Coordinates of C-alpha atoms and ligand atoms in Angstrom, one line a residue:
M1 CA 21.8 24.9 4.6
N2 CA 20.0 24.7 8.0
V3 CA 17.2 22.2 8.0
D4 CA 14.8 21.4 10.8
I5 CA 13.9 17.7 10.6
A6 CA 11.1 15.6 12.2
A7 CA 10.0 12.0 11.5
R8 CA 7.0 10.2 13.1
T9 CA 5.0 7.1 12.5
D10 CA 1.8 5.9 13.9
V11 CA -0.2 2.7 13.6
G12 CA -3.4 4.6 13.2
R13 CA -6.8 3.7 14.8
V14 CA -7.7 0.5 12.9
R15 CA -4.7 -1.6 12.1
Q16 CA -3.0 -3.9 14.5
V17 CA 0.5 -3.7 13.0
N18 CA 2.4 -0.8 11.6
E19 CA 3.7 -1.9 8.1
D20 CA 5.3 1.5 7.4
S21 CA 9.0 2.0 8.0
Y22 CA 11.1 5.1 7.6
L23 CA 14.6 6.3 7.5
A24 CA 15.6 9.7 8.9
D25 CA 19.4 9.7 8.8
G26 CA 20.4 12.9 7.2
P27 CA 21.2 13.4 4.4
L28 CA 19.1 10.4 3.5
F29 CA 15.3 10.2 4.2
A30 CA 12.8 7.5 3.2
V31 CA 9.3 6.3 3.7
A32 CA 8.4 2.7 2.9
D33 CA 4.8 1.4 3.1
G34 CA 4.7 -2.4 3.1
M35 CA 2.0 -4.7 1.8
G36 CA 1.3 -8.4 1.9
G37 CA -0.4 -10.9 4.1
H38 CA 0.4 -11.5 7.8
L39 CA 3.9 -10.2 8.6
A40 CA 5.1 -9.8 5.1
G41 CA 4.3 -6.1 4.5
D42 CA 6.1 -5.1 7.7
I43 CA 9.1 -7.1 6.7
A44 CA 9.2 -5.7 3.1
S45 CA 9.3 -2.1 4.3
Q46 CA 11.9 -2.9 6.9
I47 CA 14.1 -4.6 4.3
A48 CA 13.8 -1.5 2.0
V49 CA 15.0 0.8 4.8
R50 CA 17.8 -1.6 5.8
I51 CA 19.2 -2.2 2.3
I52 CA 19.1 1.5 1.5
T53 CA 21.0 2.3 4.7
E54 CA 23.6 -0.4 3.9
E55 CA 23.9 0.7 0.3
A56 CA 24.4 4.3 1.3
R57 CA 27.2 3.3 3.7
S58 CA 29.0 1.1 1.3
R59 CA 28.5 3.3 -1.8
P60 CA 28.5 6.9 -0.8
P61 CA 28.0 9.6 -1.8
A62 CA 24.3 9.2 -2.7
T63 CA 24.3 10.9 -6.1
P64 CA 21.0 10.9 -8.0
G65 CA 22.1 7.9 -10.1
L66 CA 23.1 6.0 -7.0
L67 CA 19.8 6.7 -5.3
E68 CA 18.1 4.6 -8.0
D69 CA 20.7 1.9 -7.5
Y70 CA 19.9 1.8 -3.7
V71 CA 16.2 1.4 -4.5
R72 CA 16.8 -1.2 -7.1
A73 CA 19.1 -3.1 -4.6
A74 CA 16.2 -3.0 -2.0
N75 CA 13.8 -4.2 -4.7
R76 CA 16.1 -7.1 -5.5
E77 CA 16.5 -8.2 -1.9
I78 CA 12.7 -8.1 -1.2
W79 CA 12.0 -10.0 -4.4
E80 CA 14.5 -12.7 -3.5
R81 CA 13.1 -13.0 0.0
A82 CA 9.6 -13.1 -1.3
H83 CA 10.5 -16.0 -3.6
G84 CA 12.6 -17.9 -1.0
D85 CA 9.9 -18.0 1.7
P86 CA 6.3 -19.0 1.1
D87 CA 5.2 -16.9 4.1
L88 CA 6.6 -13.8 2.4
S89 CA 5.2 -14.6 -1.0
G90 CA 3.5 -11.6 -2.6
M91 CA 5.0 -9.0 -0.2
G92 CA 6.1 -5.6 -1.5
T93 CA 6.6 -2.1 -0.5
T94 CA 6.5 1.5 -1.7
C95 CA 9.7 3.6 -1.4
T96 CA 10.1 7.3 -1.5
L97 CA 13.7 8.3 -1.0
L98 CA 15.1 11.8 -0.5
Y99 CA 18.7 12.8 -0.5
L100 CA 19.8 16.3 0.5
D101 CA 23.0 17.6 -1.1
G102 CA 23.5 21.2 -0.2
D103 CA 20.4 23.1 -1.5
Q104 CA 19.6 20.2 -3.9
A105 CA 16.9 17.7 -2.9
H106 CA 17.1 14.5 -5.0
L107 CA 14.1 12.2 -5.0
A108 CA 13.8 8.5 -6.0
H109 CA 10.3 7.1 -5.9
V110 CA 8.2 3.9 -6.4
G111 CA 4.6 3.5 -5.3
D112 CA 2.1 5.7 -3.6
S113 CA 4.0 7.2 -0.7
R114 CA 4.2 10.9 -1.5
A115 CA 6.7 13.8 -1.6
Y116 CA 5.2 17.3 -1.2
L117 CA 6.8 20.7 -1.3
L118 CA 5.3 23.7 0.5
R119 CA 6.7 26.9 -1.0
A120 CA 5.4 30.4 -0.5
G121 CA 2.1 29.0 0.7
E122 CA 1.6 26.7 -2.2
L123 CA 1.6 22.9 -1.9
T124 CA 2.9 20.8 -4.8
Q125 CA 2.9 17.1 -4.9
L126 CA 6.4 16.3 -6.3
S127 CA 5.9 12.5 -6.7
E128 CA 3.4 11.0 -9.0
D129 CA 1.4 8.1 -7.5
H130 CA 2.0 4.8 -9.1
T131 CA -1.7 3.8 -8.7
L132 CA -4.5 2.6 -10.8
V133 CA -6.6 5.7 -9.9
Q134 CA -3.7 8.1 -10.8
R135 CA -3.6 6.3 -14.2
M136 CA -7.3 6.8 -14.6
V137 CA -6.8 10.5 -13.7
N138 CA -4.1 10.8 -16.3
E139 CA -6.4 9.3 -18.9
G140 CA -9.2 11.7 -17.9
R141 CA -11.4 8.9 -16.6
L142 CA -11.4 10.2 -13.0
Q143 CA -11.3 13.7 -11.5
P144 CA -8.3 14.3 -9.3
E145 CA -10.5 15.1 -6.4
E146 CA -12.2 11.8 -6.8
A147 CA -9.0 9.9 -6.7
N148 CA -8.1 10.5 -3.0
R149 CA -11.4 9.1 -1.9
H150 CA -11.8 6.3 -4.5
P151 CA -12.5 3.0 -2.8
Q152 CA -9.7 1.3 -4.8
R153 CA -7.2 4.1 -4.3
S154 CA -4.8 1.7 -2.7
I155 CA -4.3 -0.4 -5.8
I156 CA -0.7 0.3 -6.8
T157 CA 0.8 -0.3 -10.2
R158 CA 4.5 -0.3 -9.1
A159 CA 6.2 -1.5 -6.0
L160 CA 9.4 -3.0 -4.7
G161 CA 9.5 -6.8 -4.5
V162 CA 7.2 -7.6 -7.3
D163 CA 9.7 -8.2 -10.1
A164 CA 13.5 -8.7 -10.3
D165 CA 13.9 -5.1 -11.4
V166 CA 11.8 -2.0 -10.9
E167 CA 11.5 1.3 -12.7
V168 CA 12.3 4.3 -10.4
D169 CA 11.1 7.8 -10.9
H170 CA 13.5 10.7 -10.2
L171 CA 13.3 14.4 -9.5
T172 CA 15.7 17.0 -8.3
I173 CA 14.6 20.4 -6.9
T174 CA 16.6 23.3 -5.6
L175 CA 15.5 24.3 -2.1
T176 CA 15.2 27.9 -0.8
P177 CA 14.8 29.1 2.8
G178 CA 11.1 28.8 3.9
D179 CA 10.6 25.6 1.9
R180 CA 9.0 22.7 3.7
L181 CA 9.3 19.1 2.3
L182 CA 7.0 16.3 3.4
L183 CA 7.4 12.6 2.8
A184 CA 4.3 10.7 3.7
S185 CA 2.7 7.2 3.4
D186 CA -0.8 7.0 2.0
G187 CA -2.2 6.7 5.5
L188 CA -1.9 10.5 5.5
S189 CA -3.1 11.4 2.0
S190 CA -6.0 8.9 2.0
M191 CA -7.4 10.3 5.2
I192 CA -7.0 14.1 4.8
G193 CA -7.0 16.2 1.7
D194 CA -4.2 18.3 0.2
G195 CA -5.9 21.5 1.5
D196 CA -5.6 20.2 5.1
I197 CA -2.0 19.1 4.6
K198 CA -1.2 22.6 3.2
E199 CA -2.8 24.4 6.1
I200 CA -0.9 22.3 8.7
L201 CA 2.4 22.6 6.9
A202 CA 1.9 26.4 6.4
R203 CA 1.0 27.1 10.0
A204 CA 3.0 24.7 12.2
P205 CA 5.9 26.6 13.9
S206 CA 8.3 23.6 13.6
S207 CA 8.8 20.4 11.7
D208 CA 8.0 18.4 14.8
E209 CA 4.8 20.3 15.4
A210 CA 3.8 19.8 11.8
A211 CA 4.4 16.1 12.0
R212 CA 2.4 15.8 15.2
Q213 CA -0.5 17.7 13.7
L214 CA -0.6 15.8 10.5
I215 CA -0.7 12.4 12.3
A216 CA -3.4 13.7 14.7
A217 CA -5.4 15.0 11.7
A218 CA -5.2 11.6 9.9
N219 CA -6.3 9.8 13.1
E220 CA -9.1 12.3 13.7
A221 CA -10.3 11.5 10.2
G222 CA -10.5 7.8 11.0
G223 CA -6.9 6.6 11.1
E224 CA -7.7 3.7 8.8
D225 CA -4.1 3.1 7.9
N226 CA -0.6 3.4 9.3
V227 CA 0.7 6.9 8.8
T228 CA 4.3 8.0 8.5
V229 CA 5.6 11.6 7.9
I230 CA 9.0 13.1 7.5
I231 CA 9.3 16.8 7.4
L232 CA 12.2 19.0 6.4
S233 CA 11.9 22.7 6.9
V234 CA 14.6 24.8 5.3
L235 CA 15.4 27.6 7.7
D236 CA 16.5 31.1 7.1
E237 CA 20.1 31.8 7.9
G238 CA 19.2 33.6 11.1
E239 CA 17.1 30.9 12.6
L240 CA 18.6 29.0 15.4
R241 CA 16.8 25.7 15.2
T242 CA 19.1 23.0 13.9
A243 CA 18.4 19.7 12.3
A244 CA 19.9 17.8 15.3
A245 CA 17.6 19.5 17.8
S246 CA 14.4 17.8 16.8
P247 CA 13.6 15.2 19.4
A248 CA 11.4 13.3 16.9
A249 CA 14.2 12.8 14.4
D250 CA 15.1 9.2 14.9
P251 CA 18.5 8.7 13.5
Q252 CA 18.0 4.9 13.1
P253 CA 15.6 3.1 10.9
R254 CA 12.4 2.1 12.7
A255 CA 12.2 -1.3 14.3
T256 CA 14.2 -4.0 12.6
D257 CA 12.6 -6.7 14.7
E258 CA 11.0 -9.2 12.4
D259 CA 9.1 -10.9 15.2
A260 CA 6.5 -8.3 15.7
P261 CA 3.0 -9.5 16.8
R262 CA 1.0 -11.1 14.1
A263 CA -2.0 -9.4 12.6
P264 CA -5.2 -11.2 13.4
R265 CA -6.0 -13.8 10.8
G266 CA -8.4 -12.6 8.1
S267 CA -8.5 -9.1 9.6
R268 CA -8.9 -7.1 6.5
L269 CA -8.0 -7.0 2.9
R270 CA -4.5 -5.8 2.5
K271 CA -3.4 -3.3 0.0
L272 CA -3.9 -5.1 -3.3
L273 CA -0.9 -5.3 -5.5
V274 CA -1.7 -5.1 -9.1
V275 CA 1.2 -5.3 -11.5
V276 CA 0.4 -3.9 -14.9
L277 CA 2.2 -6.3 -17.3
V278 CA 1.0 -4.6 -20.4
L279 CA 0.9 -0.9 -20.3
S280 CA -1.7 -0.6 -23.0
L281 CA -3.9 1.2 -20.4
L282 CA -2.0 4.3 -21.5
A283 CA -3.8 4.1 -24.8
G284 CA -7.0 4.7 -22.9
A285 CA -9.2 2.3 -24.9
A286 CA -7.5 -0.8 -23.8
Y287 CA -8.7 -1.9 -20.4
A288 CA -9.9 -5.1 -21.9
A289 CA -6.6 -5.9 -23.5
A290 CA -4.6 -5.2 -20.3
R291 CA -3.2 -8.1 -18.4
Y292 CA -2.9 -7.9 -14.6
T293 CA -1.3 -10.2 -12.1
I294 CA -3.2 -9.8 -8.9
D295 CA -0.8 -11.2 -6.5
N296 CA -1.9 -11.3 -3.0
S297 CA -5.6 -11.0 -2.5
W298 CA -8.2 -13.8 -2.3
F299 CA -11.9 -14.1 -2.0
V300 CA -14.6 -16.7 -2.0
G301 CA -17.4 -15.8 -4.4
A302 CA -19.9 -17.1 -6.9
T303 CA -19.6 -17.8 -10.6
E304 CA -22.3 -16.5 -13.0
E305 CA -24.0 -19.9 -12.7
R306 CA -23.9 -19.4 -8.9
Y307 CA -21.3 -22.0 -8.1
I308 CA -19.1 -21.2 -5.1
A309 CA -15.5 -20.6 -6.2
I310 CA -12.2 -19.3 -5.0
Y311 CA -10.8 -16.2 -6.7
R312 CA -7.5 -14.3 -6.7
G313 CA -8.1 -10.6 -6.7
I314 CA -11.0 -8.5 -5.6
P315 CA -14.7 -8.8 -6.2
D316 CA -15.3 -5.2 -7.2
E317 CA -14.9 -3.9 -10.7
I318 CA -13.3 -0.5 -11.5
A319 CA -14.6 1.3 -14.5
G320 CA -15.7 -2.0 -15.9
L321 CA -12.3 -3.5 -15.3
T322 CA -12.3 -6.9 -13.7
L323 CA -9.7 -7.5 -11.1
K324 CA -10.2 -11.2 -10.4
E325 CA -9.3 -14.6 -11.7
K326 CA -11.0 -17.8 -10.8
V327 CA -8.6 -20.4 -9.3
R328 CA -11.0 -23.1 -8.3
E329 CA -14.7 -23.7 -8.9
T330 CA -16.5 -26.1 -6.5
T331 CA -19.6 -28.2 -7.3
M332 CA -21.5 -26.4 -4.5
K333 CA -24.0 -23.8 -5.3
V334 CA -24.7 -20.6 -3.4
D335 CA -28.3 -21.7 -3.1
D336 CA -27.3 -24.9 -1.3
L337 CA -26.0 -22.7 1.6
P338 CA -28.2 -21.6 4.5
P339 CA -29.8 -18.3 3.3
L340 CA -27.8 -16.3 5.9
F341 CA -24.6 -16.9 4.0
R342 CA -25.7 -16.4 0.4
E343 CA -25.5 -12.7 0.2
D344 CA -21.9 -12.7 1.6
V345 CA -20.8 -15.2 -1.0
L346 CA -22.5 -13.2 -3.8
D347 CA -20.7 -10.1 -2.6
G348 CA -17.4 -12.0 -2.2
I349 CA -15.8 -12.9 1.1
K350 CA -12.3 -11.5 1.4
E351 CA -9.6 -13.9 2.5
E352 CA -5.9 -13.4 3.6
S353 CA -4.6 -16.4 1.7
R354 CA -5.5 -19.4 -0.6
E355 CA -5.4 -21.6 2.6
D356 CA -8.0 -19.3 4.3
A357 CA -10.2 -19.5 1.2
E358 CA -10.0 -23.3 1.2
E359 CA -10.9 -23.3 4.9
T360 CA -14.0 -21.2 4.2
I361 CA -14.9 -23.7 1.4
S362 CA -14.5 -26.6 3.7
N363 CA -16.7 -24.8 6.3
F364 CA -19.4 -24.3 3.6
K365 CA -19.3 -28.0 2.8
D366 CA -20.2 -28.7 6.4
R367 CA -22.9 -26.0 6.5
I368 CA -24.5 -27.4 3.3
R369 CA -24.4 -30.9 4.6
D370 CA -26.1 -29.8 7.9
F371 CA -28.5 -27.6 6.1
G372 CA -29.5 -30.4 3.8
E373 CA -30.3 -32.8 6.7
P374 CA -34.0 -33.2 7.6
G375 CA -34.9 -30.8 10.4
A376 CA -31.7 -28.8 10.2
G377 CA -32.9 -26.2 7.7
D378 CA -35.4 -23.4 8.1
G379 CA -38.1 -25.1 6.3
D380 CA -37.8 -23.7 2.8
G381 CA -35.8 -26.6 1.6
G382 CA -32.1 -27.4 1.7
K383 CA -31.0 -28.1 -1.8
S384 CA -32.2 -26.1 -4.7
G385 CA -31.1 -25.9 -8.2
G386 CA -32.0 -29.3 -9.6
E387 CA -29.1 -29.7 -12.0
G388 CA -27.0 -31.7 -9.6
G389 CA -24.9 -29.1 -8.0
G390 CA -24.4 -31.0 -4.8
G391 CA -20.8 -32.2 -4.1
Ligands
CA1 CA1 -0.5 2.5 3.7

């Protein structure tokens, strides 16, 4: 079977670091989209690609059952590294792995990187996203077209590195000439819709051209995330283009250098990793009963009584579902702060780590002290809230 292969990755227009990694080493192909503070997401996705490569070398051939073993081995390694190094705590990655065996395409999948098939002009998403919004779609709480644009679409319910073991989805399809397979990180699907993806895949004359156009389209739409695409076009017998001819098909995993530049501190909220411990969500009525571990997102916010506190999770609610847990409440009140800061705290100030959150708290302590000093305030009084909130 003649296959034209292209693989490309791009940091996008907003992020400083590309946390995606990919493998395009026929017959094995993978996209991994890392998450976690600082360098950790980058490292998690690189480990996934490296372990899968090593496993495939030491345990060929990659039968469907072995594919799952490769992914689980990668999961185990990431999990162990995350637990052995505080800097890597909370890291994780998606992994969508494809193995070509003649005209059979075997998929193993965890997370929200996607596998699509374009066949006879129709685009089908082969993988199901392991995301909170997909769960809500499955339950009829959200329309599918709302899911791609939902502000919390990046919350994933399954990832490598979160637990000692991981459940892996599988799929096998039989390919026919004219088929086009696409593996892509969510930096593509969160920026452009399936209609645009279909159009580009259907029209592009080659895999490489399709890959270039998809990345360009994601960047034109804002490029808010790293974007990675791998495209496999199954050629008719007569077509001359060969898999090896594609200049973009990098036979090696992307960078394995773990000393990449650090992301600026506090740059933005990383993809939040939510692990659903109790799958009672499936019952539909049970959001309240569901338990979540919200691993690697922090913010400084206010309690209902307006005390400043540090939370793990995110300030927003989704369909009435609270995704935060208070880890420390201070004795400072929002109203003790200069007015300029109050709104931010009430909205929730996102932080990269617990340490960053503590730093913000410590800053606030100084602000409140200065604000409370005579002449330092803006005249409408420093302290308010007479029930002794001052620290
Ligand atoms: Ca991503």
